[in-house]
XYZ file of C-alpha atoms in Angstrom:
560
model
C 0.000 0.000 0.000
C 1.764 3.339 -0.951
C 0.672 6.397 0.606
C -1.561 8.944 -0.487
C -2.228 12.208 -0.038
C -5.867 11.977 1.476
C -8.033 15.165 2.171
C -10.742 14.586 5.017
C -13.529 16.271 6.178
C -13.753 17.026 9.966
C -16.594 18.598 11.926
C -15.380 18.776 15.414
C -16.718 15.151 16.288
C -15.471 12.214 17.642
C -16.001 10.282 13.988
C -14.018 12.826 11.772
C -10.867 13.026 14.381
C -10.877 9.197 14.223
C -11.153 8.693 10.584
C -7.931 11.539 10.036
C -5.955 9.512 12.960
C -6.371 6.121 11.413
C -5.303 7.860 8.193
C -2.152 9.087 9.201
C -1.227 6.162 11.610
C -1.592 4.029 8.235
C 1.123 6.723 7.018
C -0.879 9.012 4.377
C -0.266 12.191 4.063
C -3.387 13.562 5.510
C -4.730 17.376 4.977
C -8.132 18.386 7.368
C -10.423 20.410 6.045
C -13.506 22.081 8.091
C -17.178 22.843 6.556
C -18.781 26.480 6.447
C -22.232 25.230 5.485
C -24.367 27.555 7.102
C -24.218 31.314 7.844
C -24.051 31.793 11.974
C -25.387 35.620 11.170
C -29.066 33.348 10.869
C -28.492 32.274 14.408
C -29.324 35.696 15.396
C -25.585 35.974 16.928
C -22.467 35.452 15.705
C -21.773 32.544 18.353
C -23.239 29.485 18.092
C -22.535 25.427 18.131
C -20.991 25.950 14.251
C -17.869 27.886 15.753
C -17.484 26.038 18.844
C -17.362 23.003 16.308
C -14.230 24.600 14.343
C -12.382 25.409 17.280
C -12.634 22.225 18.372
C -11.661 20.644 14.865
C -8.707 23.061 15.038
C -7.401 21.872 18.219
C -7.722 18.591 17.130
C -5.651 18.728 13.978
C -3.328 20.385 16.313
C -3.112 17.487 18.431
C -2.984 14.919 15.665
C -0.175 17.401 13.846
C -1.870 17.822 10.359
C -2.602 20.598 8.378
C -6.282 22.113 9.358
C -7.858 24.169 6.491
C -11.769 25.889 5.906
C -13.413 26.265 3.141
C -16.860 28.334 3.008
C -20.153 26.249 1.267
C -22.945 28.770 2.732
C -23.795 30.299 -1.028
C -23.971 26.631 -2.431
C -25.513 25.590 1.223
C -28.101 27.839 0.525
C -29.255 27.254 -3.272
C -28.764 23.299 -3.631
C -29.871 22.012 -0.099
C -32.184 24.776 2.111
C -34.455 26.393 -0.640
C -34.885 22.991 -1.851
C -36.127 21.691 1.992
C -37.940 25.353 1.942
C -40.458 24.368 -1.225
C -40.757 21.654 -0.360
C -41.883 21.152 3.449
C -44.189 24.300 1.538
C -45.883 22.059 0.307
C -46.247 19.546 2.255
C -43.461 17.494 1.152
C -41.291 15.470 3.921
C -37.752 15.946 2.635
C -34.587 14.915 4.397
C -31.644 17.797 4.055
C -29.155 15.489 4.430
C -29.537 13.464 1.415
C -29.030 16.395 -0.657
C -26.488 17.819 1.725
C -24.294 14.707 1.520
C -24.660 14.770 -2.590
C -24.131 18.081 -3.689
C -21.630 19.773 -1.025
C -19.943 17.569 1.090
C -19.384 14.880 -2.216
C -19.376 17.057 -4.686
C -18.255 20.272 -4.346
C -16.420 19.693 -1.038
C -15.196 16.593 -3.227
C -13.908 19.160 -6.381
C -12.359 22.053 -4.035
C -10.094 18.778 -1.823
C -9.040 17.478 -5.389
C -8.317 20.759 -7.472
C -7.389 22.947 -4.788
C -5.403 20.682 -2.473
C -4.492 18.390 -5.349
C -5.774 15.394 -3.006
C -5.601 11.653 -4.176
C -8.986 10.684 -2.106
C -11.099 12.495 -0.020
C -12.219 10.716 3.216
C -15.329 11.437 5.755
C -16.266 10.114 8.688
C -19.368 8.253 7.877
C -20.191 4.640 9.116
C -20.247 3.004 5.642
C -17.783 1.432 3.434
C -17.343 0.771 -0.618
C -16.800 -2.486 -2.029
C -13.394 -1.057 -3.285
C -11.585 0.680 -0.652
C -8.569 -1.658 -0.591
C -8.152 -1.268 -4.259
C -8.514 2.493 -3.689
C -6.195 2.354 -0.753
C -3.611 0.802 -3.056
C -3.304 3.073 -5.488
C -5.140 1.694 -8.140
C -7.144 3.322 -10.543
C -10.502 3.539 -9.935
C -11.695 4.294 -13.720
C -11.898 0.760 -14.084
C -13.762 -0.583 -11.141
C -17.628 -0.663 -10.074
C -18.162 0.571 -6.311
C -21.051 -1.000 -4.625
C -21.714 1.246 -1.248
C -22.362 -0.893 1.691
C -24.154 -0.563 4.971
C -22.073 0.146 7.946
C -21.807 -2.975 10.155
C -22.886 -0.698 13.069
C -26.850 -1.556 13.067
C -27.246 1.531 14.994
C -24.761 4.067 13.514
C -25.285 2.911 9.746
C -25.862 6.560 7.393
C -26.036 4.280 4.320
C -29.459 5.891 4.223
C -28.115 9.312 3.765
C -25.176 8.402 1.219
C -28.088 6.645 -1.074
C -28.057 9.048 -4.113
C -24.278 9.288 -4.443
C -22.752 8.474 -8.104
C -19.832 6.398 -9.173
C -17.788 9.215 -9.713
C -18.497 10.452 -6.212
C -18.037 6.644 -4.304
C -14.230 6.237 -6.638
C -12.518 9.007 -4.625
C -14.057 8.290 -1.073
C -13.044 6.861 1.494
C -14.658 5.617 4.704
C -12.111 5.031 7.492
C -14.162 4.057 10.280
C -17.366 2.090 7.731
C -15.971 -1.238 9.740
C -16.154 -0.087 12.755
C -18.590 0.161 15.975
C -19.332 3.311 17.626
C -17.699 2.250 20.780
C -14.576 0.788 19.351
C -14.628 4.542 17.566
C -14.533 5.875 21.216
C -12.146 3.720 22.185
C -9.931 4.579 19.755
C -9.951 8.243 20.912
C -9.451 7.837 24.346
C -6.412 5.575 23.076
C -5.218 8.793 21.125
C -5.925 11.204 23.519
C -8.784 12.641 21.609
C -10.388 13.646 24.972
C -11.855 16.137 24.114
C -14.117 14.842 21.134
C -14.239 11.260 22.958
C -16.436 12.971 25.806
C -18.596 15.658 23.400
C -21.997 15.159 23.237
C -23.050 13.467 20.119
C -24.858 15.864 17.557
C -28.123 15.080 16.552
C -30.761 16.066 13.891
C -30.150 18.859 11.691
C -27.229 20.422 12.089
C -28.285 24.318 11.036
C -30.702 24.572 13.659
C -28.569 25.682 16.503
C -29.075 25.699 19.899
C -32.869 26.168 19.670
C -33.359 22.663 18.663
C -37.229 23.658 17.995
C -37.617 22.707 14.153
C -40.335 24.354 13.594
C -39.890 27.257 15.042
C -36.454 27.659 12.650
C -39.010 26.560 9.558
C -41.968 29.970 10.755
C -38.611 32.079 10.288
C -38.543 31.413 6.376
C -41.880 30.143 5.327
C -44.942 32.512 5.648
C -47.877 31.042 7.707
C -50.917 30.182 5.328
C -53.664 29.048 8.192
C -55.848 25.886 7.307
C -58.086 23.237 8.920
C -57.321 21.064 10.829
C -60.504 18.251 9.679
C -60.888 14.117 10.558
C -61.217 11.957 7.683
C -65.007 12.187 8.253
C -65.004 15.912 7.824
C -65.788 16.919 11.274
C -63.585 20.484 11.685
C -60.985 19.651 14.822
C -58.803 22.687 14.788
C -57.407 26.105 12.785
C -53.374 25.839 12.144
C -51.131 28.371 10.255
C -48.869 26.146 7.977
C -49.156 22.794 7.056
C -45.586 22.552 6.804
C -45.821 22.130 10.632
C -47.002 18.624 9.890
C -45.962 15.227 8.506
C -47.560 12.171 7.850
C -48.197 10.313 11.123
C -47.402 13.419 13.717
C -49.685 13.449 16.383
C -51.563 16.869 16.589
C -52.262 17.375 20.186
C -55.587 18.822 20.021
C -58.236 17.791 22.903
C -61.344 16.233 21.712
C -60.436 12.037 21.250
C -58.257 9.902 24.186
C -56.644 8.217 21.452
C -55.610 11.411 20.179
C -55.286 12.702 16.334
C -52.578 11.934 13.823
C -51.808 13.412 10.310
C -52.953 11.291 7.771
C -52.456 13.462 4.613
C -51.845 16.935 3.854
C -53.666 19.228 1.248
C -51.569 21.817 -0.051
C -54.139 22.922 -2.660
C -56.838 23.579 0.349
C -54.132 24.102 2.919
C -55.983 21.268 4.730
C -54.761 18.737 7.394
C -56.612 15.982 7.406
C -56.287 13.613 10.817
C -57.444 9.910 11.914
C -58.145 9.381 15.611
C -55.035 6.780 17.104
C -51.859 5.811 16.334
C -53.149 2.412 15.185
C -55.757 3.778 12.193
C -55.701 1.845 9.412
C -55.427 5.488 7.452
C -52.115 5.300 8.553
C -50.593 1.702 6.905
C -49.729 1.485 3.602
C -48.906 -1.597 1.362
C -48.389 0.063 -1.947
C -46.896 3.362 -3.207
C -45.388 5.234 -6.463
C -41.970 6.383 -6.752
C -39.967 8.807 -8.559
C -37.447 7.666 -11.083
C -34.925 5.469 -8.623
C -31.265 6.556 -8.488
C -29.354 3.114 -8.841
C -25.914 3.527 -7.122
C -24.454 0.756 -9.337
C -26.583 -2.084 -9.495
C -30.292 -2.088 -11.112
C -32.370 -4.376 -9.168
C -35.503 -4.009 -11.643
C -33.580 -5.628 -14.759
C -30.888 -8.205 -12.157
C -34.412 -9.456 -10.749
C -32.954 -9.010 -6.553
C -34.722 -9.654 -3.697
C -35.156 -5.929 -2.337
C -35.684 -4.664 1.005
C -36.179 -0.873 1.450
C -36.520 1.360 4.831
C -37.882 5.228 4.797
C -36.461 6.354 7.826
C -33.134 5.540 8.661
C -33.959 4.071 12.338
C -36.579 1.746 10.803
C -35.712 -2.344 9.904
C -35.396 -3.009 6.150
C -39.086 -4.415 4.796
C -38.976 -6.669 1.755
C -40.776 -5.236 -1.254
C -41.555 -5.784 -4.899
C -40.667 -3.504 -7.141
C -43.743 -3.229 -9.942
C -43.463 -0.697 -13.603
C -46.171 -0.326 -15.140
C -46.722 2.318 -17.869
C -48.795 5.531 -17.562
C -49.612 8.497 -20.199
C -46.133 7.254 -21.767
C -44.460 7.084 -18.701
C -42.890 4.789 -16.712
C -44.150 4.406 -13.066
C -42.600 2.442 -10.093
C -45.158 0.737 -7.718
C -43.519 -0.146 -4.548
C -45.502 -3.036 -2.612
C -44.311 -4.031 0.589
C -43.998 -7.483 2.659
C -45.897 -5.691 5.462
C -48.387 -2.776 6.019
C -45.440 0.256 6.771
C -46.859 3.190 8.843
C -46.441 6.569 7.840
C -45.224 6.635 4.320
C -44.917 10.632 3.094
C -44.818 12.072 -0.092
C -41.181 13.373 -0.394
C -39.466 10.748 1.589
C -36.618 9.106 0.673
C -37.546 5.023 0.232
C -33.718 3.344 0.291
C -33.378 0.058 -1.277
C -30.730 -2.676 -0.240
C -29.678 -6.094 -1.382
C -27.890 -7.722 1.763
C -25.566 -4.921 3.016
C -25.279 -3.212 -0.940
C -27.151 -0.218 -0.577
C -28.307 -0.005 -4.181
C -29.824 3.437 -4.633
C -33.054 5.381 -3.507
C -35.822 7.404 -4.559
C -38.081 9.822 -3.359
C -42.183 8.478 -2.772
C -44.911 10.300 -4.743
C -47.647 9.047 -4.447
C -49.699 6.304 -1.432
C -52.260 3.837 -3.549
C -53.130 1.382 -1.162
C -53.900 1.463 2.657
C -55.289 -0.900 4.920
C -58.808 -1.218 4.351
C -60.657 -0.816 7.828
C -61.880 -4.686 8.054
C -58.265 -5.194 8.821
C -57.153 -3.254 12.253
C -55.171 -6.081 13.609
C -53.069 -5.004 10.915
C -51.232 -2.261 12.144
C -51.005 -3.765 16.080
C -49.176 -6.485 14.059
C -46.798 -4.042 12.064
C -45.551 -2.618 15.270
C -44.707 -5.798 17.329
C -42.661 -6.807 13.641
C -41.381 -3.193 14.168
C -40.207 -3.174 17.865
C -38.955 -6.695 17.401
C -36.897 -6.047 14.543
C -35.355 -2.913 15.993
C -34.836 -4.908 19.250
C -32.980 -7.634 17.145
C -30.669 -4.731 15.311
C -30.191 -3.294 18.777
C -29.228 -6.847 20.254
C -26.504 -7.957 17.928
C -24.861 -4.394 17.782
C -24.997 -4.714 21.678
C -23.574 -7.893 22.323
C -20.791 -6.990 19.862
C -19.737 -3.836 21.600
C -20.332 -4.848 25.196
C -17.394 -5.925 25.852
C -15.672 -2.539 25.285
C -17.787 0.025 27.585
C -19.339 -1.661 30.731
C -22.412 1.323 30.626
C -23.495 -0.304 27.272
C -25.272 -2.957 29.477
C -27.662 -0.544 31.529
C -28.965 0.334 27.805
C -29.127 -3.595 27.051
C -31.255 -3.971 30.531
C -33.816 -0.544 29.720
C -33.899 -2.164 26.162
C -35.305 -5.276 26.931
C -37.538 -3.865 29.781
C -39.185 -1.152 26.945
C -39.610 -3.921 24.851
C -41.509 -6.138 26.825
C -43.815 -3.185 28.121
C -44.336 -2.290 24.435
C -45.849 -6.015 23.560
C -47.467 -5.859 27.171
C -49.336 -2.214 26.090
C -49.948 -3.457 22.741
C -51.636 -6.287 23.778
C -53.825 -4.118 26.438
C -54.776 -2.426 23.812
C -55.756 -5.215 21.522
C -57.879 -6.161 24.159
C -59.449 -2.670 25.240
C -59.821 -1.145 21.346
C -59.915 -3.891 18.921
C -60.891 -7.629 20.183
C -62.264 -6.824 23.358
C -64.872 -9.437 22.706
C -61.994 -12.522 21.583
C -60.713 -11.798 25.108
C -58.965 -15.846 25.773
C -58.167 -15.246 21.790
C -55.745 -12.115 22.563
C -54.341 -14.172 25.358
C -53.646 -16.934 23.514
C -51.571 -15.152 20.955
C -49.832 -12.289 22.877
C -48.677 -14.818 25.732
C -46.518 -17.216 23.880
C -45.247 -13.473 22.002
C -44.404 -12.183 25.627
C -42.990 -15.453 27.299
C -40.992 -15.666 24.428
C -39.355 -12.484 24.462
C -38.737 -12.816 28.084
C -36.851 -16.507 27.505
C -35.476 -15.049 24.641
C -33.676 -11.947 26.875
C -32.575 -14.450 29.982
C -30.857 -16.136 27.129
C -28.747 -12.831 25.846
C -28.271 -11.902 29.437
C -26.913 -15.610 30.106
C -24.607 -15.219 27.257
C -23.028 -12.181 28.086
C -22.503 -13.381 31.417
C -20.688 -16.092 30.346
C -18.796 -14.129 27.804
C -17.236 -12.139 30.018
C -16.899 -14.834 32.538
C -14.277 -16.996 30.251
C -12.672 -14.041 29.641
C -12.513 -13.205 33.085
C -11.333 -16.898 33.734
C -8.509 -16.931 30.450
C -7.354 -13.255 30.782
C -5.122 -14.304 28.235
C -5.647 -11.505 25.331
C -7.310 -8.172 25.642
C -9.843 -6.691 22.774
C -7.941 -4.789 20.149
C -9.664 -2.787 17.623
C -9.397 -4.757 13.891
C -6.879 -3.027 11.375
C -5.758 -0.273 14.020
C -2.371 -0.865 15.983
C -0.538 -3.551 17.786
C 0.172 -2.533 21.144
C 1.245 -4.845 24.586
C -0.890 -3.907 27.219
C 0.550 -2.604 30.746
C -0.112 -3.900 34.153
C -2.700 -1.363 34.675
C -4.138 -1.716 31.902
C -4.361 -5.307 33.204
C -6.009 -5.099 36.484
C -8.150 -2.420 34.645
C -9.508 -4.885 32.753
C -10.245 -7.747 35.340
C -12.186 -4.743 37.519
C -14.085 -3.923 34.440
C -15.241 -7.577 34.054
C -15.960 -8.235 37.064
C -18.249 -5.530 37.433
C -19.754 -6.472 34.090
C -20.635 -10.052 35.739
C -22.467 -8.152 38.808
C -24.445 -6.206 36.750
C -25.494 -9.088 34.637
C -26.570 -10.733 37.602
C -28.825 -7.595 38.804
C -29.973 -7.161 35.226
C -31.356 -10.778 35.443
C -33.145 -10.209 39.155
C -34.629 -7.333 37.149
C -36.102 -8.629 34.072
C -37.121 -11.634 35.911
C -39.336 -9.488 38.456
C -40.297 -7.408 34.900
C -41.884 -10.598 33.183
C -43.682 -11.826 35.782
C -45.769 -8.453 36.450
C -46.011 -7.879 32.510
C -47.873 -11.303 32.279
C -49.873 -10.606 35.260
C -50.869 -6.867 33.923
C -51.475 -8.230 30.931
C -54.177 -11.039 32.119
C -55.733 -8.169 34.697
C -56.154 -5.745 31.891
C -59.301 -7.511 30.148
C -60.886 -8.748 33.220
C -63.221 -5.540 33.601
C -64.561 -5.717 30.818
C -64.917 -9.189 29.909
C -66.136 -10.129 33.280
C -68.046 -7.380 34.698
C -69.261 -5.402 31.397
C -67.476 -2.492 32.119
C -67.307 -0.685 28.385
C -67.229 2.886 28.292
C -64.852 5.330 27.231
C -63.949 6.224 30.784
C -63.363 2.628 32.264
C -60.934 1.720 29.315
C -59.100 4.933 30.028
C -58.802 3.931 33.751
C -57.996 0.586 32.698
C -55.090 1.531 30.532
C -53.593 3.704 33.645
C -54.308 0.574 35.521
C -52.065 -1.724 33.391
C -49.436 0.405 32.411
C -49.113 1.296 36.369
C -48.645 -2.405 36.841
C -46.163 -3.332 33.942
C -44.051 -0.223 34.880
């Protein structure tokens, strides 16, 4: 592997100072370069997180002795990536910045300034996602040749495949992904290793990153889109409320108007009427759908209408991959799309971003048009269905990325424990209200399908727990090797360093053993909340609107 000069993109975080330090300690010549993407003077002050962010990529660079350079994007911030977001949330539209953010500045034009200007080989970012030719890349080789296939990171939890989705060829030949095969806590690891204190122990950033200290989206939106007021109406018509934008709203919100327990949720939005129309709970049928059109895809490098793939696609980037069918069909002369999905998915939104993958190969995306098909209203078990699949699936992502990393930070287990807990109390309330709103009359039914769900889950966890407990038990017991991070340094561990480790494993195995006692007591009054919940109404005809409020306080009271 010869070395390259390699330009890379830092922000002040904990990912970017990693990526430039496994860079150099592979021996490239390595040039940082900061982002101006947004003016601070729309802050309202001229201090705010942006500079705080650059001081603290300076001092970094200084610490890891490269070169530390800005460059200013706000002109090409503004035209390519806001006023887009603008017209569109105008409209109704749910866009995600980020997508466009990632395509046009930071690998494109951030991509053409590191490459003319700094006459860069490859530009690197700190992303958690990796190409299918990075060693190639890494060797010198020339990329003309090749096909790059962008893959998933192998961090469940950290993957931003989903916001790298439109990228080109061009764009995926000159990047590189240092830390793509990594997990967020080996990341931090490798910080505190290179005393990268000060990013190792920042607060993570999240959402959008213009916003500023406010956090309040949509009171940043009200500052450069004029309120147009509208109606707030149910999908029967009946007038709930008056609201002055309707790019306040997205499909699925919850609107948090009095007048229904279950409270109302955006269904669809009207921009020709200005109208927001609104189902009452999170459950509604309005709110599934099974089959929607999509703009012209954006295939990465592989076309998985004409290679005939088994797809899976996700909307939001926290939600499991769904397996879909991909449909064409023609229409006034032009081709349409039709996306039909495995499962009812709940709030689908015109404008969203609907990513497609093949295994890890994250084969392009596309942005959804149109919804055709919902869940007809025959079906509500439907949706009550779609979200156990949901929580599970997350729970399973969550699991394996867990079990992977635990061995590196002993706090990661308190997350494992709450995890586990939340999900059993989700099934528990789900099946509550099965019994309270939907099949309140198939009582024993309900029971006999949510138990086995619940005991399962709970056998399921003692399992994990048991496993990790006897993970770190042999290693406890062998002591013979400590966990290195793959592809990073070889280093001999000092005595501290030893008895570090034995105290850290040792405390692991207590709180494994409390996290047990725990869940155990958990279980037991989920089941028993769960079997108390119907026996109002089954037993003593207790039906109105009031009991099954006090009923639902009653079992969530018990499971918690």
């Amino acid at each position: 592997m010869r070395a390259l000069r390699v330009a890379i993109g830092v922000s002040g975080g904990v990912d970017s100072a990693v990526s430039a330090s496994l860079l150099k300690k592979a021996g490239h010549e390595v040039v940082a370069v900061h982002m101006i993407n947004w003016d601070p003077r729309e802050e309202g002050t001229s201090k705010c997180d942006q500079s705080f962010d650059s001081a603290v990529a300076r001092r970094v660079c200084q610490h890891l002795d490269i070169p530390y350079k800005t460059v200013n994007f706000v002109r090409e911030y503004w035209n390519e990536v806001f006023r887009q977001m603008i017209d569109n949330y105008t409209i109704g539209r749910t866009v995600v910045p980020d997508i466009a953010c990632n395509r046009f500045i930071k690998f494109q034009h951030f991509h053409d300034y590191c490459i003319k200007n700094l006459d860069a080989d490859l530009v690197a970012t700190g992303h958690y996602v990796s190409t299918s030719i990075e060693s190639e890349l890494m060797a010198g080789k020339n990329p003309s040749n090749l096909n790059a296939d962008l893959l998933a990171g192998i961090d469940p939890i950290k993957d931003q495949s989903f916001f790298l989705c439109t990228l080109k060829q061009e764009q995926l030949k000159r990047a590189l992904f240092p830390i793509g095969k990594l997990f967020k806590t080996q990341v931090y690891e490798i910080a505190k290793q290179e005393g990268l204190i000060e990013v190792a122990n920042k607060k993570e950033s999240m959402g959008i990153c213009f916003v500023g200290k406010r956090k309040n989206f949509t009171t940043f939106m009200d500052q450069y889109i004029e309120p147009r007021p509208g109606l707030i109406k149910t999908i029967a018509g009946k007038i709930v409320a008056e609201h002055t934008g309707i790019h306040h709203f997205t499909i699925g919100k919850r609107v948090l108007y009095q007048g229904d327990h279950l409270g109302y949720f955006v269904v669809e939005l009207d921009p020709k009427t200005n109208t927001v129309l609104v189902c009452s709970g999170s459950h509604h049928p309005r709110l599934f759908a099974q089959e929607f059109v999509i703009r012209t895809p954006e295939w990465i490098s592989i076309n998985p209408l004409k290679n005939h793939l088994d797809v899976r696609f996700r909307i939001q980037r926290t939600h499991p991959v769904i397996k879909c069918r991909l449909e064409t069909s023609l229409k006034d002369g032009k081709e349409v799309i039709t996306v039909k999905t495995q499962i009812p998915v709940r709030a689908v939104a015109p404008g969203q971003m609907c990513v497609f993958y093949a295994d890890r190969v994250c084969l392009g995306g596309a942005h959804t048009e149109l919804i055709l098909l919902v869940i007809v209203s025959s079906t509500r078990i439907q949706p009550i269905l779609y979200e156990v699949f949901f929580c599970f699936s997350v729970f399973v992502e969550r699991l394996v990325a867990t079990r992977k990393l635990a061995v590196y930070e002993k706090s990661k287990y308190w997350p494992l424990s709450t995890l586990l807990i939340l999900l059993n109390t989700l099934v528990s309330i789900i099946c509550t209200y099965a019994i309270i709103y939907y099949l309140y009359d198939h009582y024993f039914l309900i029971l006999f399908i949510f138990f086995p769900i619940i005991a399962f889950i709970a056998l399921f966890s003692f399992w994990c727990l048991h496993q990790l407990y006897l993970w770190n038990h042999r290693e406890l017991q062998t002591m013979t090797s400590f966990v290195e991070v793959k592809n990073f340094h070889e280093k001999t561990y000092a005595n501290d360093a030893y008895l570090s480790r034995r105290f850290q494993l040792t405390e692991n195995i207590e709180v494994l053993k409390l996290m047990h006692t725990i869940f155990k007591v958990h279980s037991v009054c989920s089941l028993v909340g769960v079997f108390l919940s119907g026996i109002p109404m089954v037993f003593l005809d207790f039906n109105t609107e009031i009991a099954q409020m006090m009923l639902v306080f009653f079992d969530l009271v018990i499971i918690v």
